[in-house]
Coordinates of C-alpha atoms and ligand atoms in Angstrom, one line a residue:
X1 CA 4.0 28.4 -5.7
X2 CA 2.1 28.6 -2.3
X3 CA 2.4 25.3 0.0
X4 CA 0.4 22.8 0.1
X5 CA -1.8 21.0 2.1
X6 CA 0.3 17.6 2.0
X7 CA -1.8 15.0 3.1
X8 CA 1.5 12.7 3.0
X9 CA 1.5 9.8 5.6
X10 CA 5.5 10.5 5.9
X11 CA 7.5 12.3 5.4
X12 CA 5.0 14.5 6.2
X13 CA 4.5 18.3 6.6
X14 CA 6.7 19.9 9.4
X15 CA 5.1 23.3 10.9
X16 CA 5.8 26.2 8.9
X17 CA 7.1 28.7 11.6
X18 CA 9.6 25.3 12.1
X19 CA 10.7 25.5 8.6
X20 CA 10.8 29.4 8.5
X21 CA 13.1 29.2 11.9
X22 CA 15.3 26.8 10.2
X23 CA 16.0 29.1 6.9
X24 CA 16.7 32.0 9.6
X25 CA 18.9 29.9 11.3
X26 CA 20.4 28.0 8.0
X27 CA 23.8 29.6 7.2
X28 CA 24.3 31.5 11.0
X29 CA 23.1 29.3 14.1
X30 CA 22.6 31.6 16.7
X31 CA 25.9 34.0 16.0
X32 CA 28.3 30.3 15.3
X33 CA 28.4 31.4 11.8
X34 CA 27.9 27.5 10.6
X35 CA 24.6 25.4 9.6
X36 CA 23.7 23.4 12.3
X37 CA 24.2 20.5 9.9
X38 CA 28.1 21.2 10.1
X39 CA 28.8 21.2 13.2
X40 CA 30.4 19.1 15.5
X41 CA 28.3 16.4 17.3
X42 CA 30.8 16.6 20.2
X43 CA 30.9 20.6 20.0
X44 CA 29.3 22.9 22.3
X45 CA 26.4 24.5 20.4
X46 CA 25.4 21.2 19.1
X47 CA 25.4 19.8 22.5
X48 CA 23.4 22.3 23.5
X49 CA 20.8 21.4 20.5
X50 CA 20.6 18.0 21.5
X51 CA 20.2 18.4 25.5
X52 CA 17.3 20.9 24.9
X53 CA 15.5 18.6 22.6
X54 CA 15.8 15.4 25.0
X55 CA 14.6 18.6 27.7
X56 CA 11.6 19.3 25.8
X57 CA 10.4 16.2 24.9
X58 CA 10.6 14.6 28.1
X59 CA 8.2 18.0 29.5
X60 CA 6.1 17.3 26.8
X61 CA 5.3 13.6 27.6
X62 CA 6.3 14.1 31.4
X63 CA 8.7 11.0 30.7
X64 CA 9.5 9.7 34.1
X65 CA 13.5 10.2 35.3
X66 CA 14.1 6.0 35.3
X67 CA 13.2 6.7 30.9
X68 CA 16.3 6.4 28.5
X69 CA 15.6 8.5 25.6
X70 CA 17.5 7.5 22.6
X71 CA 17.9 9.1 19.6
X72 CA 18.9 6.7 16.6
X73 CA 18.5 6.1 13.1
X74 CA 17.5 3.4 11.5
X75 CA 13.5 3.7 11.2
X76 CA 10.7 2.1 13.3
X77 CA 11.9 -0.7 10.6
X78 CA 15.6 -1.2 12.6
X79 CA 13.4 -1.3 16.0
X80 CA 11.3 -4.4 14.8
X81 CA 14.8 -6.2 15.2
X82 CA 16.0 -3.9 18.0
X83 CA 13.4 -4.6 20.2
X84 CA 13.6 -8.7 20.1
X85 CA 17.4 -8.6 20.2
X86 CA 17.2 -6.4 23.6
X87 CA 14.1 -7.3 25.2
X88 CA 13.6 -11.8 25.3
X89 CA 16.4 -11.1 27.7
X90 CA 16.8 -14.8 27.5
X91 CA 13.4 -15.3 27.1
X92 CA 12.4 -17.1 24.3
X93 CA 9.0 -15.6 23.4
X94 CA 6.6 -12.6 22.9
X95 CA 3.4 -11.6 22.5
X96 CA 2.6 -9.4 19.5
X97 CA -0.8 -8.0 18.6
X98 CA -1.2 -8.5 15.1
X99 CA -3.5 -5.6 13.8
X100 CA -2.1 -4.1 10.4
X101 CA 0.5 -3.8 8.2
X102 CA 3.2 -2.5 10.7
X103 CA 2.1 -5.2 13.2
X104 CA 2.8 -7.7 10.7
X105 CA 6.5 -7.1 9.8
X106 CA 6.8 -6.1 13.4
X107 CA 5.9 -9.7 14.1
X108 CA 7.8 -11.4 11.1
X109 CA 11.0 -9.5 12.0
X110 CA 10.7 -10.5 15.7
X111 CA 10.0 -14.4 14.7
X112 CA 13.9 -14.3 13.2
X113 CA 15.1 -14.1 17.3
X114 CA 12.5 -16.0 19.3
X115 CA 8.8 -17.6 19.1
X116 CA 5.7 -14.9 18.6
X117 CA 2.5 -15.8 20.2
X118 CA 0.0 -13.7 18.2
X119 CA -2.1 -12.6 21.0
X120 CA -4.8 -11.2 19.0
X121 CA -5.4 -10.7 15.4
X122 CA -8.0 -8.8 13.7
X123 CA -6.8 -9.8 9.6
X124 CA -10.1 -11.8 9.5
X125 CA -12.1 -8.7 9.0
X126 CA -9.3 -7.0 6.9
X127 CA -8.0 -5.2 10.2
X128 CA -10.7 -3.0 10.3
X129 CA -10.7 -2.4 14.4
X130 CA -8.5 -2.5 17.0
X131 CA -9.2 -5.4 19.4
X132 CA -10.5 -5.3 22.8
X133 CA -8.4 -6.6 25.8
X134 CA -10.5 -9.6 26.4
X135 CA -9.5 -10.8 23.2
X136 CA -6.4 -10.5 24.0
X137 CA -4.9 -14.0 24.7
X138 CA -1.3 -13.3 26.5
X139 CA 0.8 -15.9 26.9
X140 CA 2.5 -16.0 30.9
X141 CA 6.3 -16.9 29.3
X142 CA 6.2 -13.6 27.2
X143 CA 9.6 -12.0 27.7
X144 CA 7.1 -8.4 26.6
X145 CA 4.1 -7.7 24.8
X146 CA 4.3 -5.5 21.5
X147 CA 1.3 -3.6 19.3
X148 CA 1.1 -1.1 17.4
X149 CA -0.9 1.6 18.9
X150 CA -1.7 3.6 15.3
X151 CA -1.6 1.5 12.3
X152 CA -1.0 4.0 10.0
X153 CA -2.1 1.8 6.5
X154 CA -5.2 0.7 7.8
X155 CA -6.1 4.1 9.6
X156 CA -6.7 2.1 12.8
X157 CA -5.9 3.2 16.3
X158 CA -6.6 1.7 19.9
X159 CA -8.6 3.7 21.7
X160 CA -7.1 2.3 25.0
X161 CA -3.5 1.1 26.3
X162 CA -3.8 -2.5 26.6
X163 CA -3.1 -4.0 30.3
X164 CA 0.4 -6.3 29.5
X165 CA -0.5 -8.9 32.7
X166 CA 2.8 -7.2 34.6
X167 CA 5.2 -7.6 31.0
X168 CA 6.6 -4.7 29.1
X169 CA 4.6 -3.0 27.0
X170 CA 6.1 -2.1 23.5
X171 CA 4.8 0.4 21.5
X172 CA 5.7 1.1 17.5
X173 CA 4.0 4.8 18.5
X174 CA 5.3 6.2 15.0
X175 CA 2.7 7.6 13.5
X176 CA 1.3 8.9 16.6
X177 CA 3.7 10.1 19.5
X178 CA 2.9 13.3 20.6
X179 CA -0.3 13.4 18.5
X180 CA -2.0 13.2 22.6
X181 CA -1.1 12.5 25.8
X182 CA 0.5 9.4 26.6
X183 CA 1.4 7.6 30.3
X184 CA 4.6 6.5 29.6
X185 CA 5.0 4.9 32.7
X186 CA 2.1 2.2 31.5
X187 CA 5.2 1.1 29.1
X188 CA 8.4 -0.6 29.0
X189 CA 10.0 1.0 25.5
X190 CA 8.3 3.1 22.8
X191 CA 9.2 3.7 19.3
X192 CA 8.8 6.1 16.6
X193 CA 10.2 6.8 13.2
X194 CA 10.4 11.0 13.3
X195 CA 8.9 11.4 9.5
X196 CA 5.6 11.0 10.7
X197 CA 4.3 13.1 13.7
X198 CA 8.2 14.3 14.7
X199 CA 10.5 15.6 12.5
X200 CA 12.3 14.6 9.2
X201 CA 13.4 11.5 7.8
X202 CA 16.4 9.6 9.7
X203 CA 16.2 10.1 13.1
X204 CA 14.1 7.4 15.3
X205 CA 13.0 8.1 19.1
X206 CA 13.0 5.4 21.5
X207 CA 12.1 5.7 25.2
X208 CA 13.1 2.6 27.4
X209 CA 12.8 2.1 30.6
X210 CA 16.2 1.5 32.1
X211 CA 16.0 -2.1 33.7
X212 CA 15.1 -3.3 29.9
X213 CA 18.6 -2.3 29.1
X214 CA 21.6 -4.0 29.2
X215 CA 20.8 -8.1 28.3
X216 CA 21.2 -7.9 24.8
X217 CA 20.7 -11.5 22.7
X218 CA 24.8 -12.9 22.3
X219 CA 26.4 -11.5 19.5
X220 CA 24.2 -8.1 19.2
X221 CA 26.0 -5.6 17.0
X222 CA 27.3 -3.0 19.3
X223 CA 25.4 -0.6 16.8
X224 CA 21.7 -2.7 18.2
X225 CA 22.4 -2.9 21.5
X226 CA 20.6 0.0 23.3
X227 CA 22.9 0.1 25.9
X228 CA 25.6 1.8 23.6
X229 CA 23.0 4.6 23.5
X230 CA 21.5 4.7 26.7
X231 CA 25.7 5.1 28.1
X232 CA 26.8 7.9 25.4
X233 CA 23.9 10.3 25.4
X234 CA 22.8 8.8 21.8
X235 CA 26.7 9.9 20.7
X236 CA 28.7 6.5 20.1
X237 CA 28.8 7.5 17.1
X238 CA 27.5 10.5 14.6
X239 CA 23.8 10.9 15.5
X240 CA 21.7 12.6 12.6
X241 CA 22.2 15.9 13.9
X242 CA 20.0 18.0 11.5
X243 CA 16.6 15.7 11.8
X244 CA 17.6 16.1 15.6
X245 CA 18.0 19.8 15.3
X246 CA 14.9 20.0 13.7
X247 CA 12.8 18.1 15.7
X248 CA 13.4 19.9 18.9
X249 CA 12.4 22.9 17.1
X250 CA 9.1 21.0 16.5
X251 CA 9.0 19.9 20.2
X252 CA 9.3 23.9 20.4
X253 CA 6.9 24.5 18.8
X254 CA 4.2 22.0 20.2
X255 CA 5.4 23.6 23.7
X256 CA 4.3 27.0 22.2
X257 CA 1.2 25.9 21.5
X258 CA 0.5 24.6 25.0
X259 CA 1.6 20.7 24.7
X260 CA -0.2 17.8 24.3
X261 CA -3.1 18.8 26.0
X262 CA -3.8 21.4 23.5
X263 CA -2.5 19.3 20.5
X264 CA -5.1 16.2 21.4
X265 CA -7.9 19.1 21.2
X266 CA -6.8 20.4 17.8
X267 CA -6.1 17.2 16.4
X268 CA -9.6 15.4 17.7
X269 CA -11.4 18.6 16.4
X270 CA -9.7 17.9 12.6
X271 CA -10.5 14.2 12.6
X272 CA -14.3 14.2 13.5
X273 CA -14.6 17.2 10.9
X274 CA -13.4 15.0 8.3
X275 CA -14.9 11.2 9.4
X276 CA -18.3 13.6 10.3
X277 CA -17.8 15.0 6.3
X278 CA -17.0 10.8 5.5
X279 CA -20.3 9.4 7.2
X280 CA -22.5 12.1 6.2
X281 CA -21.9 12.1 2.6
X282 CA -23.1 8.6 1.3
X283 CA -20.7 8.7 -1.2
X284 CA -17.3 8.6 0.8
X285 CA -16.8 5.6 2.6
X286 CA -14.1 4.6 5.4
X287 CA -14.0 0.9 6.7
X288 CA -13.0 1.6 10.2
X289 CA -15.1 0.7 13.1
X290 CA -16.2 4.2 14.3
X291 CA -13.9 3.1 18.2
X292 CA -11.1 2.3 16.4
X293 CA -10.6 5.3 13.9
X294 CA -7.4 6.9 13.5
X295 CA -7.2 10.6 14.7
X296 CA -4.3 10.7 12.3
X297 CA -4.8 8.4 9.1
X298 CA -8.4 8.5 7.4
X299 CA -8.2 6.1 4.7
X300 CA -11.4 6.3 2.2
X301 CA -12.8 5.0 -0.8
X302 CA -14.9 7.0 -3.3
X303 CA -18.1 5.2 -4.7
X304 CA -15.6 3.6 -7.7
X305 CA -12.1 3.2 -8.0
X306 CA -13.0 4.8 -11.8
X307 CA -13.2 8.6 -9.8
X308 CA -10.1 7.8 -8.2
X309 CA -7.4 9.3 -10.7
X310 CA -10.2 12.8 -11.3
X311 CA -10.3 13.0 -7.1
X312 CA -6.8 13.0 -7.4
X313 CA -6.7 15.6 -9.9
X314 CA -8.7 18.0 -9.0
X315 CA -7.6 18.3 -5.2
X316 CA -3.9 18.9 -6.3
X317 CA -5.7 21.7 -8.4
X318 CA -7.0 23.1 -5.4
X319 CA -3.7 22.8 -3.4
X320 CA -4.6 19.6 -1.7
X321 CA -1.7 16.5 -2.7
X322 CA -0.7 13.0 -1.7
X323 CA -4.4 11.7 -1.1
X324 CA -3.6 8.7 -2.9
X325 CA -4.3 5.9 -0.9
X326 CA -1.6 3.2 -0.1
X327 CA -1.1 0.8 -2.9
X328 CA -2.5 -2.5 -0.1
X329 CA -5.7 -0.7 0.6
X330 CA -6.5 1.5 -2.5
X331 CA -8.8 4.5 -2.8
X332 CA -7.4 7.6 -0.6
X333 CA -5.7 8.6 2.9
X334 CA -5.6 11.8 4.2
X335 CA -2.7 11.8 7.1
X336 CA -3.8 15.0 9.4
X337 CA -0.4 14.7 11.5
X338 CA 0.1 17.6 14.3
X339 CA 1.8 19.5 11.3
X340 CA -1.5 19.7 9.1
X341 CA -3.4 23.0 10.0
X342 CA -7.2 23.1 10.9
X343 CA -7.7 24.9 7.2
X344 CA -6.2 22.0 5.5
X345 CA -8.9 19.6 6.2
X346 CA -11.3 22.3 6.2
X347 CA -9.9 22.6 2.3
X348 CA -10.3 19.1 1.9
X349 CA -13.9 18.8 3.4
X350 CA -14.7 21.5 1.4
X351 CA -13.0 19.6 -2.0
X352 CA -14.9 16.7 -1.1
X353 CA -18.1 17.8 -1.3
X354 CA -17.4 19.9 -4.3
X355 CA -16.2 16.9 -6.2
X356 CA -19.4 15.5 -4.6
X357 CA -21.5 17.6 -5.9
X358 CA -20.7 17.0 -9.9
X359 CA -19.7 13.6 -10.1
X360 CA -22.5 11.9 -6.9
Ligands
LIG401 C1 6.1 4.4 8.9 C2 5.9 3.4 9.9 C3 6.9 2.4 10.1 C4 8.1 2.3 9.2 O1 9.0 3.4 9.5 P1 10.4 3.5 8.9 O2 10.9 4.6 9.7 O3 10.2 3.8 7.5 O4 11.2 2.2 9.2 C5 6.7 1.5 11.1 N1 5.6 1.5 11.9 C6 4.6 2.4 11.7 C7 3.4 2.4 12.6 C8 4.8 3.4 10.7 O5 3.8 4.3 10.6

């Protein structure tokens, strides 16, 4: 069986030449004669792994030398509580842009540790935008100021970093670190599951600036507090050490290809081919206000939900899978992550119109 064009919003496809590297490497790491996945965390080789990924990914984003980088586990789901627990730093509120999905059970988690002011919400129009900063209503106690940059249900993205008044900004960046450029010094601490836009499953990245750390709420596990991370290199105890193999073979890769400068080209280029395809078509519809689109999650609907299951169909016929749009929203998503080549949306434009053609 060839591979696929997996249109999966995460996991998600990893680069090929990645995965290819990793079966070369499998059973004989560079001459150790062991998997990286059975080697010692405290061992040499492994701390070798782990020093050149933290390395690579701070060149990629240029993260600033006063930046923690933490590699945890958990999920961007762990953070919605990690974040509260470390950040109120006996403050007893924050601000929380409510604008998908994610934002919400960012901001239902937080509520369990302190008061959120929701300092803009867009669910009146079915979060189909991001909102502007003069909507945004900040509230001058906020111990930080948390959004979600890409929500990656809704397809909706901000096409600006919000100005926090002087608080941390907090970013749940999952499904769109290193998908561009970012100025990390416009935040306080950002977050990102790996399975979207980094690496596999069960590893999370979080990058803190350092005077956030260290206040945790009383009685934080020792296991929430990111202090224990930030003092033991992300080795208190047994880190995921494959995912985090694996992802600095991505952050590899995405240096190969010239960074994040040539990564935000590629990946602009694949979503206006495919919202371009959307808008042109009359029969493929996405809700998103054209600002606020997602370079990385196009969700659309087909005329009726009745064509839905024979769309389905006939792209995993022509290689294309996992279009099936999230169970909340219905109709399809296409995630385009860094991972997806040029000639898988290509494919899909192309399936689109096809499937167009015989049943518009
Ligand atoms: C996928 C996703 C999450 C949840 O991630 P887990 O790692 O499964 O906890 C949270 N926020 C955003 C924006 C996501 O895309």
């Amino acid at each position: 069986m060839p591979r696929v064009y997996n249109f999966s919003a995460g996991p998600a496809m990893l680069p090929e030449s990645v995965l290819r590297q990793a079966q070369e490497e499998l059973l004989d790491w560079q001459g150790s004669g062991m998997c990286v996945a059975e080697m010692s965390h405290r061992g040499k080789e492994f701390m070798a792994i782990a020093a050149a990924a933290e390395a690579d990914l701070r060149e990629l984003l240029q993260i600033p030398a006063n930046y923690k980088v933490l590699f945890l586990q958990g999920g961007a789901s762990m953070q919605f509580a990690m974040v509260p627990m470390n950040l109120l730093r006996g403050g007893a509120a924050a601000d929380y842009l409510n604008t998908g999905s994610w934002s919400k059970k960012a901001i239902a988690e937080a509520r369990r540790f302190g008061s959120v002011n929701v300092a803009a919400t867009t669910e009146d129009t079915r979060f189909n935008r991001a909102p502007i900063q003069a909507e945004l209503k900040l509230n001058g106690d906020a111990a930080y100021v948390h959004y979600t940059p890409n929500e990656t249900i809704e397809g909706v993205e901000f096409p600006y970093v919000p100005d926090a008044g002087g608080k941390p900004l907090v970013a749940d960046m999952s499904s769109t670190l290193l998908s561009r450029p970012v100025d990390i010094q416009r935040f306080g601490l950002i977050y990102a599951g790996a399975q979207k836009n980094i690496g596999p499953a069960g590893l999370t990245i979080v990058i803190v600036r350092e005077d956030l750390i260290g206040q945790p709420l009383t009685g934080t596990p020792t296991m929430l507090d990111y202090q224990t991370y930030a003092d033991n290199e992300s080795m208190y105890n047994t880190p995921p050490t494959y995912a985090w193999y694996l992802a600095g073979l991505v952050f590899q890769w995405l240096k190969g290809l010239g960074g994040l400068d040539a990564m935000a080209v590629i990946n602009a280029r694949k979503a206006q081919h495919l919202y371009a395809a959307i808008d042109a078509s009359g029969f493929y519809t996405n809700p998103v206000s054209p600002e606020s689109r997602s370079w990385m999650n196009v969700p659309f609907t087909l005329p009726s939900p009745d064509l839905d299951d024979a769309f389905i169909k006939g792209a995993k016929a022509a290689g294309l899978t996992t279009l099936k749009g999230h169970r909340s929203v219905g109709g399809m998503r296409a995630s385009i992550y860094n991972a997806m080549p040029e000639a898988g949306v290509q494919a899909l434009v192309a399936f689109m119109q096809e499937f167009e053609r015989k049943h518009g």
